[in-house]
Amino acid sequence: MVELATSEQALRSAVGQAKRRGQRVGLVPTMGALHAGHLSLIEAAREQCPFVVVSIFVNPTQFGPHEDFDRYPRQLEDDCRQLESLANLVFAPTADVMYPPGFSTSVDPPCVATRWEGECRPGHFRGVATVVLKLFSLVAPHIAYFGEKDYQQLQVIRHMVTDLNLPVEIVGCPLIRDPDGIAMSSRNRQLDEDQRRRARSLSQALFAAQRAVDSGERNVAKVVQRMTEIMQAAPVERIDYVAVVDPETLEPCEEIDRPLQALVAAHVGTTRLIDNLRIHPPV
Ligand code: PAF
């Protein structure tokens, strides 16, 4: 089994030893229920860092009161087995290690957190930024790896690191899709067969956006309309947003005159899914 640390002391001691050996430390923060998307982050970390820490913590502060915290998949033993020859250390703290009694400090997330997920999930990015800052402070990694699947989260973390002068390099890794186009996510295992079929409409909408742009469409409103129709036809239970935005600021755009980021979020059954794709106008 891979070495498992559940306390701050055990974590600091293992990472301290690696640093004394002169090893570069890479951190892959996760909430567990690992899939090939996570494994690609760990692979990226292994290429650059001789000592790789994977954190597994289902962070309660980033879930809203009516969200899926209770049914979020948890499978620590399985995850540790998968990490056997991939990671050097798994940090799986309990909630009271991360949030001991009396804990009351949090990070006010940057402006890029305001729209989209920020609007649909009030408090979500405050929870993410706070736990990620705590993980950076506990592990003190040289490099941390995040998936582009959570595109807005990656931008929030990049801004936080810049704004707070945190001594960590952030590496964003490409989103990984299943063969049917669905973006890999731990939440996909909540979908039954019919829901999974309907969930494909998120990536289908994104690919249709690129096809529309390839055929000469430049108007964001028209592209968003086409994407929305595809998801409604699936049907999904509820669309939270469909947007084509500036890749850095995440502000909405009107014309596709440069590479932009298309973002979608929708509920399929009782599962909320997000996906995104960089849309390129032909050169
Ligand atoms: O992306 C995730 O899995 C989580 O939001 C993160 C970054 C591990 C923070 O809890």
Coordinates of N, CA, C and O in Angstrom, one line a residue, residues 1 10 23 27 47 54 60 62 65 105 111 151 170 181 186 199 202 206 254 260-261 269:
M1 N 0.8 -1.2 0.0 CA 0.0 0.0 0.0 C 0.9 1.3 0.0 O 1.9 1.3 0.6
A10 N 2.1 13.7 10.6 CA 2.6 12.6 9.7 C 2.9 13.2 8.3 O 3.9 12.8 7.7
Q23 N 14.2 16.5 -2.9 CA 13.2 16.1 -3.9 C 12.2 17.3 -4.1 O 11.8 17.9 -3.2
L27 N 1.9 18.3 -5.7 CA 0.7 18.0 -5.0 C -0.5 17.9 -6.1 O -0.6 18.7 -6.9
E47 N 6.1 13.2 -13.8 CA 7.1 13.6 -14.8 C 8.0 14.7 -14.3 O 9.1 14.8 -14.7
V54 N -0.8 13.0 -3.1 CA -2.2 13.1 -3.6 C -3.0 13.3 -2.3 O -2.9 12.5 -1.4
P60 N -16.2 19.6 3.0 CA -17.6 20.0 3.2 C -17.9 21.5 2.9 O -19.0 21.8 2.5
Q62 N -17.1 23.3 0.5 CA -17.4 23.7 -0.9 C -18.7 23.2 -1.4 O -19.0 23.4 -2.6
P65 N -25.9 23.6 1.1 CA -26.7 22.8 2.0 C -27.5 21.8 1.3 O -27.8 20.7 1.8
T105 N -11.5 31.1 9.8 CA -10.9 31.9 8.7 C -11.2 31.4 7.3 O -11.3 30.2 7.2
C111 N -12.2 37.9 -8.2 CA -13.4 38.3 -9.0 C -13.8 37.2 -10.0 O -15.0 37.1 -10.3
Y151 N -12.8 24.2 -15.1 CA -12.0 25.3 -15.7 C -12.0 26.6 -14.8 O -11.0 27.2 -14.6
I170 N 1.4 26.5 -10.5 CA 0.1 25.8 -10.8 C 0.2 25.3 -12.2 O 0.5 26.1 -13.2
G181 N -17.5 10.7 -25.1 CA -17.4 12.2 -25.1 C -17.7 12.8 -23.8 O -17.3 14.0 -23.6
S186 N -16.0 12.2 -11.0 CA -16.4 11.2 -10.0 C -17.9 11.2 -9.9 O -18.5 10.1 -9.5
A199 N -26.6 12.7 -20.5 CA -25.4 13.5 -20.1 C -24.5 13.8 -21.3 O -23.7 14.8 -21.2
L202 N -24.1 17.4 -23.0 CA -23.2 18.5 -22.6 C -22.0 18.6 -23.6 O -21.7 19.7 -24.2
L206 N -21.0 21.3 -26.8 CA -19.7 21.9 -26.9 C -19.1 21.6 -28.3 O -18.6 22.5 -29.0
E254 N -19.2 38.6 -27.2 CA -20.3 38.6 -28.2 C -19.9 38.0 -29.5 O -20.7 37.4 -30.2
L260 N -12.0 31.2 -27.5 CA -12.8 31.5 -26.3 C -13.1 30.2 -25.6 O -13.0 29.1 -26.2
Q261 N -13.6 30.3 -24.4 CA -13.9 29.1 -23.6 C -15.5 28.9 -23.6 O -16.2 29.9 -23.2
G269 N -30.9 14.0 -14.2 CA -31.4 13.3 -13.0 C -31.1 14.3 -11.8 O -31.4 15.5 -11.9

